[in-house]
Amino acid sequence: MKILIAGGDGFCGWPTALYLSQKGHEVVIIDSLIRRQWDNELHSNSLTPISSLNERVSRWHELTGRTLKTYIGDLTHYDFLRIVLEETQPDTFVHFAEQRSAPYSMIDREHAVFTQSNNVIGTLNVLYGLKEIAPDCHLIKLGTMGEYGTPNIDIEEGYLTIRHNNREDILPYPKQPGSMYHLSKVHDSHNIMFACQAWGLRATDLNQGVVYGLHTGETMMDPVLINRLDYDAVFGTVLNRFLIQAAIGHDLTIYGAGGQTRGFINIIDTVRCIEIATINPAHPGDFRVFNQFTEEFSVLDLAEKVKNVATEEGINAVIRHLPNPRTEKEEHYYRANNTKLRDLGLEPHLLNQQVLRAILHTVNRYKDRAHLRNVLPAVSWK
Ligand code: NAD
Ligand code: USQ
């Protein structure tokens, strides 16, 4: 298949591009490289030393003989996107290319406006571009489990059967997102659903949980192919942060009580989920939603798991409860369905001591690159 990967220089997009290329698909990357600029803005960095996109794709070609074509540009620039779609005529458009940090979106008004315009306009352009140039192309859009929030009932995969005044309907699951970033994903979902209904586009919204790990089989083939790994309080996600905090001798930073429960997924399963959605496309007019996570954990569970593995490695990791910089429930019911990807063949890589230890060993190798000043949260929701 011919697969366009927007956001193909990012944490999820780069390993996905390699994996699908290795599987024999024709992969084309779009990226504005803006994620690398946000590191400069925040005076932060990837814990792992990442090569330029050019170096990455050249090394991939040297190692495998496979070509990854790249377009450097912004999805919010429609003229650019049109050219890419016309030249590529993709079968599948995988859309990772958004500002994905909740804290970044909550820095101030400018960052909220930027996040929502980058994400919502980029996705709108993709929808109009597909309608105009590639109406049969399957859009695979990365959404987030955070669109649902933490309701006091089970979370379904996108839709909920509702009985009201003796009538019944299947309606989009209620959304209660917890940041300006998470809100942008909800807006995207509504726009995509409308485009499928109105124009007959086909789309899969992958409501992904928090991703952990960094390596896949392909990114480990050569140091130049290594994936990025965020540890700072703006872009680092909780489990990777705890492992890095343990390695650098920092306390494990639980925000508030630590009962916040989320869905989690290993990056190895992220790339496989994209493959599964690609080879089992939605039908024309369909807006499918899959919940893309494999296990649920509370933040406190994760801190304890990391502490135990650290202890075995001779590290004394201290768990510390900080005042929560976010507005979120710290103790709540959480149970979400996630059977659709498994029904299509996903065999989850679950979190265990061995997985944690392997990430910790990688992190140890690069721990001197961490800037301590970036570890504690400085962005408040209030
Ligand atoms: P990332 O920031 O590492 O990668 C995103 C890439 O998109 C970057 O390379 C960036 O330069 C590019 N980009 C952003 N805006 C763009 C634009 N307007 N035009 C072109 N390129 C643009 O993020 P990630 O962790 O790889 O996340 C990828 C997607 O998965 C996001 O949509 C995110 O919301 C979703 N997601 C991520 C996680 C996670 O834990 N990382 C969890 C759930 C969902
Ligand atoms: N948390 C801590 N300590 C930390 C960091 C986070 O207790 O040091 C807590 C947060 O308060 C939150 C939970 O851990 O309750 C998850 O936070 P996170 O930063 O790991 O994840 P989040 O902000 O939700 O965002 C990440 C990705 C985002 C994706 C989302 C999936 O950055 O792109 O959409 O995970 S989900 O959480 O399912 O919405």
Short mmCIF file of C-alpha atoms and ligand atoms in Angstrom, two decimals:
data_model
loop_
_atom_site.label_atom_id
_atom_site.label_comp_id
_atom_site.label_asym_id
_atom_site.label_seq_id
_atom_site.Cartn_x
_atom_site.Cartn_y
_atom_site.Cartn_z
CA MET A 1 0.00 0.00 0.00
CA LYS A 2 1.02 3.61 -0.46
CA ILE A 3 0.95 5.14 3.02
CA LEU A 4 1.40 8.81 3.89
CA ILE A 5 2.56 9.34 7.48
CA ALA A 6 2.03 12.89 8.71
CA GLY A 7 4.15 13.49 11.80
CA GLY A 8 6.63 10.83 10.62
CA ASP A 9 9.57 12.51 12.39
CA GLY A 10 7.88 12.23 15.80
CA PHE A 11 7.93 9.75 18.68
CA CYS A 12 5.12 7.54 17.32
CA GLY A 13 5.44 8.46 13.63
CA TRP A 14 9.11 7.60 13.09
CA PRO A 15 8.93 3.98 14.36
CA THR A 16 5.64 3.54 12.48
CA ALA A 17 7.24 4.71 9.22
CA LEU A 18 10.10 2.22 9.66
CA TYR A 19 7.80 -0.65 10.62
CA LEU A 20 5.46 -0.18 7.68
CA SER A 21 8.39 0.31 5.30
CA GLN A 22 9.95 -2.92 6.59
CA LYS A 23 6.64 -4.67 5.92
CA GLY A 24 6.98 -3.71 2.25
CA HIS A 25 4.61 -0.72 2.07
CA GLU A 26 5.53 2.41 0.13
CA VAL A 27 5.89 4.98 2.91
CA VAL A 28 5.95 8.76 2.47
CA ILE A 29 6.60 11.08 5.43
CA ILE A 30 5.20 14.57 5.93
CA ASP A 31 6.54 16.62 8.82
CA SER A 32 7.09 20.32 9.51
CA LEU A 33 9.85 19.39 12.01
CA ILE A 34 8.16 21.75 14.48
CA ARG A 35 8.59 19.28 17.35
CA ARG A 36 12.35 19.89 17.17
CA GLN A 37 11.66 23.66 17.45
CA TRP A 38 9.52 23.16 20.58
CA ASP A 39 12.60 21.58 22.22
CA ASN A 40 14.47 24.83 21.50
CA GLU A 41 11.58 26.96 22.76
CA LEU A 42 11.45 24.98 26.03
CA HIS A 43 15.28 24.71 26.33
CA SER A 44 14.78 20.97 26.46
CA ASN A 45 15.86 17.96 24.44
CA SER A 46 15.21 14.31 23.70
CA LEU A 47 17.03 12.13 26.25
CA THR A 48 18.28 10.08 23.32
CA PRO A 49 20.43 11.86 20.73
CA ILE A 50 18.24 11.93 17.62
CA SER A 51 19.59 12.36 14.10
CA SER A 52 18.11 14.73 11.54
CA LEU A 53 15.27 13.35 9.42
CA ASN A 54 17.58 13.34 6.38
CA GLU A 55 20.20 11.29 8.23
CA ARG A 56 17.51 8.92 9.46
CA VAL A 57 16.03 8.16 6.03
CA SER A 58 19.49 7.88 4.39
CA ARG A 59 20.62 5.33 6.96
CA TRP A 60 17.37 3.39 6.55
CA HIS A 61 18.03 3.26 2.81
CA GLU A 62 21.64 2.12 3.34
CA LEU A 63 20.56 -0.62 5.74
CA THR A 64 17.50 -1.97 3.95
CA GLY A 65 17.51 -0.62 0.39
CA ARG A 66 14.06 0.84 1.13
CA THR A 67 13.20 4.45 0.34
CA LEU A 68 11.26 6.76 2.62
CA LYS A 69 10.21 9.81 0.62
CA THR A 70 9.89 12.98 2.73
CA TYR A 71 7.97 16.23 2.38
CA ILE A 72 8.91 18.97 4.84
CA GLY A 73 5.89 21.21 5.35
CA ASP A 74 2.94 22.12 7.50
CA LEU A 75 -0.52 20.55 7.26
CA THR A 76 -2.04 23.95 8.04
CA HIS A 77 -0.70 25.11 4.63
CA TYR A 78 -3.29 23.76 2.23
CA ASP A 79 -1.33 24.46 -0.97
CA PHE A 80 1.53 22.33 0.36
CA LEU A 81 -0.80 19.51 1.37
CA ARG A 82 -2.56 19.51 -2.03
CA ILE A 83 0.76 19.02 -3.82
CA VAL A 84 1.70 16.12 -1.56
CA LEU A 85 -1.67 14.43 -2.07
CA GLU A 86 -1.61 14.95 -5.84
CA GLU A 87 1.92 13.58 -6.17
CA THR A 88 1.36 10.69 -3.76
CA GLN A 89 -2.25 9.52 -4.28
CA PRO A 90 -2.11 7.53 -0.99
CA ASP A 91 -4.22 4.50 -0.09
CA THR A 92 -3.85 5.38 3.60
CA PHE A 93 -3.20 8.68 5.36
CA VAL A 94 -1.87 8.17 8.91
CA HIS A 95 -2.21 11.44 10.80
CA PHE A 96 0.09 11.87 13.83
CA ALA A 97 0.98 15.50 13.05
CA GLU A 98 -0.35 17.53 15.96
CA GLN A 99 0.82 19.41 19.04
CA ARG A 100 0.31 16.59 21.53
CA SER A 101 1.29 17.94 24.94
CA ALA A 102 -1.45 18.84 27.41
CA PRO A 103 0.88 21.06 29.52
CA TYR A 104 2.15 22.87 26.37
CA SER A 105 -1.45 23.70 25.46
CA MET A 106 -2.02 25.10 28.97
CA ILE A 107 1.04 27.42 29.14
CA ASP A 108 -0.99 30.51 28.24
CA ARG A 109 -3.55 31.85 25.74
CA GLU A 110 -1.06 31.86 22.84
CA HIS A 111 -0.14 28.21 23.33
CA ALA A 112 -3.80 27.18 23.63
CA VAL A 113 -4.69 29.07 20.45
CA PHE A 114 -1.67 27.64 18.67
CA THR A 115 -2.48 24.07 19.74
CA GLN A 116 -6.09 24.23 18.67
CA SER A 117 -5.39 26.01 15.37
CA ASN A 118 -2.46 23.72 14.50
CA ASN A 119 -4.44 20.58 15.28
CA VAL A 120 -7.94 21.50 14.15
CA ILE A 121 -6.97 23.38 10.97
CA GLY A 122 -4.38 20.74 10.04
CA THR A 123 -7.01 18.01 10.31
CA LEU A 124 -9.63 20.09 8.47
CA ASN A 125 -7.13 20.57 5.63
CA VAL A 126 -6.51 16.83 5.53
CA LEU A 127 -10.28 16.22 5.28
CA TYR A 128 -10.73 18.76 2.46
CA GLY A 129 -7.60 17.47 0.72
CA LEU A 130 -8.86 13.89 0.79
CA LYS A 131 -12.30 14.97 -0.45
CA GLU A 132 -10.75 16.90 -3.32
CA ILE A 133 -7.86 14.65 -4.34
CA ALA A 134 -8.06 11.16 -2.79
CA PRO A 135 -11.66 10.48 -1.69
CA ASP A 136 -11.13 6.71 -1.41
CA CYS A 137 -8.05 7.07 0.85
CA HIS A 138 -8.48 5.70 4.39
CA LEU A 139 -7.72 8.29 7.06
CA ILE A 140 -6.18 6.86 10.24
CA LYS A 141 -6.25 9.67 12.77
CA LEU A 142 -4.55 9.59 16.16
CA GLY A 143 -7.05 10.61 18.79
CA THR A 144 -6.66 10.10 22.52
CA MET A 145 -8.31 8.22 25.38
CA GLY A 146 -8.33 11.60 27.11
CA GLU A 147 -11.24 12.66 24.88
CA TYR A 148 -13.53 10.65 27.18
CA GLY A 149 -12.18 12.03 30.45
CA THR A 150 -12.86 9.92 33.55
CA PRO A 151 -16.64 9.26 33.66
CA ASN A 152 -18.20 7.20 36.44
CA ILE A 153 -19.39 4.56 33.92
CA ASP A 154 -17.53 2.21 31.56
CA ILE A 155 -15.95 3.85 28.51
CA GLU A 156 -17.00 2.31 25.19
CA GLU A 157 -15.18 2.49 21.85
CA GLY A 158 -16.45 5.76 20.43
CA TYR A 159 -20.20 5.18 20.71
CA LEU A 160 -22.75 4.57 23.45
CA THR A 161 -26.24 3.07 23.23
CA ILE A 162 -28.59 5.53 24.92
CA ARG A 163 -32.26 5.01 25.92
CA HIS A 164 -34.17 8.22 26.39
CA ASN A 165 -37.97 8.65 26.73
CA ASN A 166 -38.52 5.10 25.49
CA ARG A 167 -36.42 5.57 22.36
CA GLU A 168 -32.95 4.20 21.71
CA ASP A 169 -30.02 5.38 19.60
CA ILE A 170 -26.28 4.75 19.25
CA LEU A 171 -24.59 8.11 19.77
CA PRO A 172 -21.02 9.41 20.09
CA TYR A 173 -19.73 8.70 23.59
CA PRO A 174 -19.86 11.88 25.76
CA LYS A 175 -16.58 13.76 25.81
CA GLN A 176 -15.03 15.40 28.90
CA PRO A 177 -11.48 16.28 27.89
CA GLY A 178 -9.05 17.63 30.47
CA SER A 179 -6.88 20.18 28.62
CA MET A 180 -6.91 22.53 25.63
CA TYR A 181 -4.90 19.85 23.81
CA HIS A 182 -7.35 17.06 24.62
CA LEU A 183 -10.17 19.40 23.52
CA SER A 184 -8.50 19.82 20.12
CA LYS A 185 -8.80 16.05 19.62
CA VAL A 186 -12.52 16.18 20.40
CA HIS A 187 -12.99 18.95 17.83
CA ASP A 188 -11.06 16.83 15.30
CA SER A 189 -13.26 13.81 15.98
CA HIS A 190 -16.42 15.80 15.32
CA ASN A 191 -15.00 17.24 12.09
CA ILE A 192 -13.92 13.82 10.85
CA MET A 193 -17.28 12.23 11.69
CA PHE A 194 -19.05 14.98 9.76
CA ALA A 195 -16.76 14.55 6.74
CA CYS A 196 -17.45 10.80 6.67
CA GLN A 197 -21.21 11.35 6.86
CA ALA A 198 -21.37 14.27 4.43
CA TRP A 199 -18.78 13.28 1.82
CA GLY A 200 -18.46 9.51 2.24
CA LEU A 201 -14.84 9.63 3.42
CA ARG A 202 -13.58 6.63 5.42
CA ALA A 203 -11.81 7.14 8.72
CA THR A 204 -10.54 5.38 11.84
CA ASP A 205 -10.05 7.45 14.97
CA LEU A 206 -7.51 5.70 17.20
CA ASN A 207 -8.12 6.87 20.74
CA GLN A 208 -4.68 6.05 22.04
CA GLY A 209 -3.68 5.86 25.68
CA VAL A 210 -0.36 7.06 27.10
CA VAL A 211 2.53 5.51 25.13
CA TYR A 212 5.63 4.20 26.91
CA GLY A 213 8.98 2.76 25.82
CA LEU A 214 10.95 4.00 22.83
CA HIS A 215 12.45 1.08 20.94
CA THR A 216 10.94 -1.05 18.21
CA GLY A 217 12.74 -3.75 16.22
CA GLU A 218 13.53 -1.23 13.50
CA THR A 219 14.68 1.73 15.63
CA MET A 220 17.17 -0.60 17.34
CA MET A 221 18.83 -1.57 14.06
CA ASP A 222 21.25 1.37 14.16
CA PRO A 223 22.03 4.32 16.50
CA VAL A 224 21.04 6.79 13.74
CA LEU A 225 17.52 5.28 13.76
CA ILE A 226 17.00 5.75 17.52
CA ASN A 227 13.65 7.17 18.58
CA ARG A 228 13.19 10.36 20.58
CA LEU A 229 12.48 10.07 24.32
CA ASP A 230 10.89 12.94 26.22
CA TYR A 231 11.49 13.38 29.94
CA ASP A 232 10.63 17.03 30.60
CA ALA A 233 7.47 18.07 32.45
CA VAL A 234 5.91 19.46 29.26
CA PHE A 235 6.36 16.62 26.74
CA GLY A 236 7.49 13.67 28.88
CA THR A 237 4.71 11.19 29.64
CA VAL A 238 4.29 9.67 33.03
CA LEU A 239 5.82 6.16 32.86
CA ASN A 240 8.81 7.19 30.73
CA ARG A 241 9.31 10.12 33.10
CA PHE A 242 9.32 7.90 36.20
CA LEU A 243 11.93 5.60 34.64
CA ILE A 244 14.13 8.53 33.69
CA GLN A 245 13.65 10.16 37.09
CA ALA A 246 14.80 6.92 38.73
CA ALA A 247 17.89 6.81 36.51
CA ILE A 248 18.94 10.40 37.20
CA GLY A 249 18.34 10.14 40.95
CA HIS A 250 15.28 12.42 40.97
CA ASP A 251 12.20 11.71 43.09
CA LEU A 252 9.30 10.10 41.18
CA THR A 253 6.85 12.98 40.75
CA ILE A 254 3.27 11.89 41.44
CA TYR A 255 0.86 14.78 40.86
CA GLY A 256 -1.56 14.83 43.81
CA ALA A 257 -2.89 11.58 45.25
CA GLY A 258 -1.85 9.38 42.31
CA GLY A 259 -5.18 7.59 41.85
CA GLN A 260 -5.39 9.04 38.32
CA THR A 261 -5.93 5.97 36.13
CA ARG A 262 -5.25 5.88 32.39
CA GLY A 263 -4.89 3.42 29.52
CA PHE A 264 -1.28 2.63 28.53
CA ILE A 265 0.36 1.09 25.47
CA ASN A 266 3.90 0.06 24.54
CA ILE A 267 5.26 1.82 21.42
CA ILE A 268 5.79 -1.66 19.93
CA ASP A 269 2.01 -2.13 19.99
CA THR A 270 1.35 1.40 18.67
CA VAL A 271 3.07 0.60 15.37
CA ARG A 272 1.26 -2.75 15.10
CA CYS A 273 -2.12 -1.06 15.73
CA ILE A 274 -1.47 1.30 12.82
CA GLU A 275 -0.69 -1.69 10.62
CA ILE A 276 -3.89 -3.43 11.74
CA ALA A 277 -6.00 -0.37 10.96
CA THR A 278 -4.23 0.01 7.59
CA ILE A 279 -4.83 -3.52 6.37
CA ASN A 280 -8.43 -3.55 7.67
CA PRO A 281 -9.70 -0.20 6.36
CA ALA A 282 -12.98 1.45 7.30
CA HIS A 283 -15.73 1.29 4.67
CA PRO A 284 -16.60 4.43 2.68
CA GLY A 285 -18.77 6.69 4.84
CA ASP A 286 -17.70 4.94 8.06
CA PHE A 287 -16.24 6.75 11.05
CA ARG A 288 -14.79 3.99 13.25
CA VAL A 289 -13.35 4.52 16.70
CA PHE A 290 -10.89 2.08 18.31
CA ASN A 291 -9.54 2.49 21.83
CA GLN A 292 -5.81 1.96 21.40
CA PHE A 293 -4.37 0.92 24.75
CA THR A 294 -3.58 -2.45 26.26
CA GLU A 295 -3.67 -2.01 30.05
CA GLU A 296 -4.89 0.40 32.72
CA PHE A 297 -2.76 1.65 35.60
CA SER A 298 -2.97 4.35 38.20
CA VAL A 299 -0.06 6.75 38.45
CA LEU A 300 0.70 5.38 41.92
CA ASP A 301 0.78 1.77 40.56
CA LEU A 302 3.35 2.86 38.00
CA ALA A 303 5.51 4.71 40.50
CA GLU A 304 5.58 1.59 42.69
CA LYS A 305 6.47 -0.67 39.76
CA VAL A 306 9.31 1.65 38.76
CA LYS A 307 10.52 1.88 42.37
CA ASN A 308 10.65 -1.93 42.63
CA VAL A 309 12.62 -2.38 39.42
CA ALA A 310 14.94 0.47 40.39
CA THR A 311 15.59 -1.18 43.77
CA GLU A 312 16.61 -4.41 42.01
CA GLU A 313 19.03 -2.35 39.94
CA GLY A 314 20.55 -0.84 43.06
CA ILE A 315 18.77 2.53 42.75
CA ASN A 316 16.86 3.97 45.71
CA ALA A 317 13.92 5.72 43.99
CA VAL A 318 11.82 7.92 46.28
CA ILE A 319 8.12 8.45 45.51
CA ARG A 320 7.06 12.06 46.10
CA HIS A 321 3.53 13.51 45.93
CA LEU A 322 3.61 17.03 44.47
CA PRO A 323 0.71 19.49 44.54
CA ASN A 324 -1.16 18.64 41.34
CA PRO A 325 -0.50 21.31 38.67
CA ARG A 326 -3.49 19.97 36.68
CA THR A 327 -7.22 20.07 37.25
CA GLU A 328 -8.20 16.40 37.21
CA LYS A 329 -9.81 13.75 39.42
CA GLU A 330 -7.19 12.06 41.60
CA GLU A 331 -9.40 9.13 42.71
CA HIS A 332 -12.04 7.86 40.30
CA TYR A 333 -13.69 4.91 38.59
CA TYR A 334 -12.02 3.88 35.34
CA ARG A 335 -12.84 1.00 33.04
CA ALA A 336 -12.52 1.33 29.28
CA ASN A 337 -13.22 -1.16 26.50
CA ASN A 338 -10.41 -2.05 24.12
CA THR A 339 -11.45 -5.20 22.25
CA LYS A 340 -11.69 -3.94 18.67
CA LEU A 341 -7.96 -3.94 17.87
CA ARG A 342 -7.49 -7.28 19.62
CA ASP A 343 -10.37 -8.75 17.58
CA LEU A 344 -8.43 -7.68 14.47
CA GLY A 345 -5.26 -9.43 15.66
CA LEU A 346 -3.39 -7.26 18.17
CA GLU A 347 -1.37 -9.40 20.59
CA PRO A 348 -0.46 -6.96 23.35
CA HIS A 349 3.05 -6.61 24.77
CA LEU A 350 2.18 -6.18 28.43
CA LEU A 351 4.10 -4.24 31.04
CA ASN A 352 6.28 -6.37 33.29
CA GLN A 353 9.54 -6.13 35.21
CA GLN A 354 11.56 -7.16 32.17
CA VAL A 355 10.06 -4.42 30.00
CA LEU A 356 10.64 -1.81 32.70
CA ARG A 357 14.20 -2.99 33.22
CA ALA A 358 14.98 -2.81 29.50
CA ILE A 359 13.75 0.80 29.26
CA LEU A 360 15.67 1.67 32.43
CA HIS A 361 18.87 0.24 30.93
CA THR A 362 18.46 2.35 27.77
CA VAL A 363 17.70 5.42 29.84
CA ASN A 364 20.79 4.82 31.97
CA ARG A 365 22.96 5.03 28.88
CA TYR A 366 21.77 8.57 28.09
CA LYS A 367 20.97 9.93 31.57
CA ASP A 368 23.75 12.54 31.45
CA ARG A 369 21.86 14.33 28.67
CA ALA A 370 18.93 15.18 31.00
CA HIS A 371 18.64 18.78 32.21
CA LEU A 372 17.40 18.64 35.79
CA ARG A 373 15.69 22.04 35.53
CA ASN A 374 13.18 20.54 33.04
CA VAL A 375 11.94 17.75 35.29
CA LEU A 376 9.61 19.51 37.75
CA PRO A 377 6.27 20.79 36.38
CA ALA A 378 6.06 24.55 35.84
CA VAL A 379 2.78 24.78 33.90
CA SER A 380 -0.40 25.11 35.94
CA TRP A 381 -4.00 24.50 34.79
CA LYS A 382 -5.30 27.15 37.21
P1 NAD B 1 5.42 14.05 18.54
O1 NAD B 1 5.31 15.49 18.93
O2 NAD B 1 6.65 13.31 18.92
O3 NAD B 1 5.25 13.92 16.95
C1 NAD B 1 4.36 14.71 16.22
C2 NAD B 1 5.04 15.10 14.91
O4 NAD B 1 4.13 15.90 14.14
C3 NAD B 1 6.29 15.95 15.14
O5 NAD B 1 7.39 15.40 14.42
C4 NAD B 1 5.91 17.33 14.62
O6 NAD B 1 7.01 18.01 14.04
C5 NAD B 1 4.82 17.02 13.62
N1 NAD B 1 3.82 18.10 13.45
C6 NAD B 1 3.08 18.71 14.41
N2 NAD B 1 2.25 19.61 13.86
C7 NAD B 1 2.44 19.54 12.51
C8 NAD B 1 1.86 20.21 11.40
N3 NAD B 1 0.92 21.14 11.55
N4 NAD B 1 2.27 19.88 10.15
C9 NAD B 1 3.23 18.94 9.97
N5 NAD B 1 3.84 18.29 10.99
C10 NAD B 1 3.44 18.59 12.25
O7 NAD B 1 4.13 13.34 19.10
P2 NAD B 1 3.84 11.76 19.26
O8 NAD B 1 4.05 11.40 20.67
O9 NAD B 1 4.52 11.02 18.19
O10 NAD B 1 2.26 11.74 19.00
C11 NAD B 1 1.76 11.50 17.71
C12 NAD B 1 0.25 11.54 17.73
O11 NAD B 1 -0.25 10.54 18.61
C13 NAD B 1 -0.33 12.87 18.22
O12 NAD B 1 -1.44 13.20 17.44
C14 NAD B 1 -0.73 12.58 19.64
O13 NAD B 1 -1.80 13.39 20.03
C15 NAD B 1 -1.12 11.11 19.57
N6 NAD B 1 -0.94 10.43 20.86
C16 NAD B 1 0.30 10.37 21.45
C17 NAD B 1 0.45 9.71 22.67
C18 NAD B 1 1.77 9.64 23.39
O14 NAD B 1 1.79 9.16 24.55
N7 NAD B 1 2.88 10.04 22.78
C19 NAD B 1 -0.67 9.12 23.27
C20 NAD B 1 -1.92 9.20 22.64
C21 NAD B 1 -2.04 9.87 21.44
N1 USQ B 2 1.43 12.62 35.94
C1 USQ B 2 2.03 12.52 37.18
N2 USQ B 2 3.36 12.81 37.26
C2 USQ B 2 4.11 13.17 36.19
C3 USQ B 2 3.49 13.26 34.94
C4 USQ B 2 2.15 12.99 34.85
O1 USQ B 2 1.39 12.18 38.17
O2 USQ B 2 5.31 13.42 36.36
C5 USQ B 2 0.00 12.29 35.79
C6 USQ B 2 -0.85 13.38 35.19
O3 USQ B 2 -1.30 14.29 36.17
C7 USQ B 2 -1.96 12.57 34.53
C8 USQ B 2 -1.28 11.27 34.13
O4 USQ B 2 -0.08 11.21 34.89
O5 USQ B 2 -2.95 12.29 35.47
C9 USQ B 2 -0.94 11.18 32.66
O6 USQ B 2 -0.15 12.32 32.31
P1 USQ B 2 0.83 12.26 31.03
O7 USQ B 2 1.58 13.55 30.98
O8 USQ B 2 1.59 10.99 31.01
O9 USQ B 2 -0.23 12.13 29.83
P2 USQ B 2 -1.25 13.17 29.19
O10 USQ B 2 -1.01 14.55 29.63
O11 USQ B 2 -2.63 12.63 29.38
O12 USQ B 2 -0.86 13.11 27.67
C10 USQ B 2 -0.22 11.97 27.04
C11 USQ B 2 0.25 12.43 25.67
C12 USQ B 2 -0.95 12.85 24.84
C13 USQ B 2 -1.96 11.71 24.79
C14 USQ B 2 -2.35 11.26 26.21
C15 USQ B 2 -3.17 9.98 26.18
O13 USQ B 2 1.17 13.51 25.80
O14 USQ B 2 -0.53 13.19 23.53
O15 USQ B 2 -3.11 12.13 24.11
O16 USQ B 2 -1.14 10.91 26.93
S1 USQ B 2 -4.40 9.97 27.45
O17 USQ B 2 -3.76 10.20 28.73
O18 USQ B 2 -5.07 8.71 27.36
O19 USQ B 2 -5.28 11.09 27.14
#
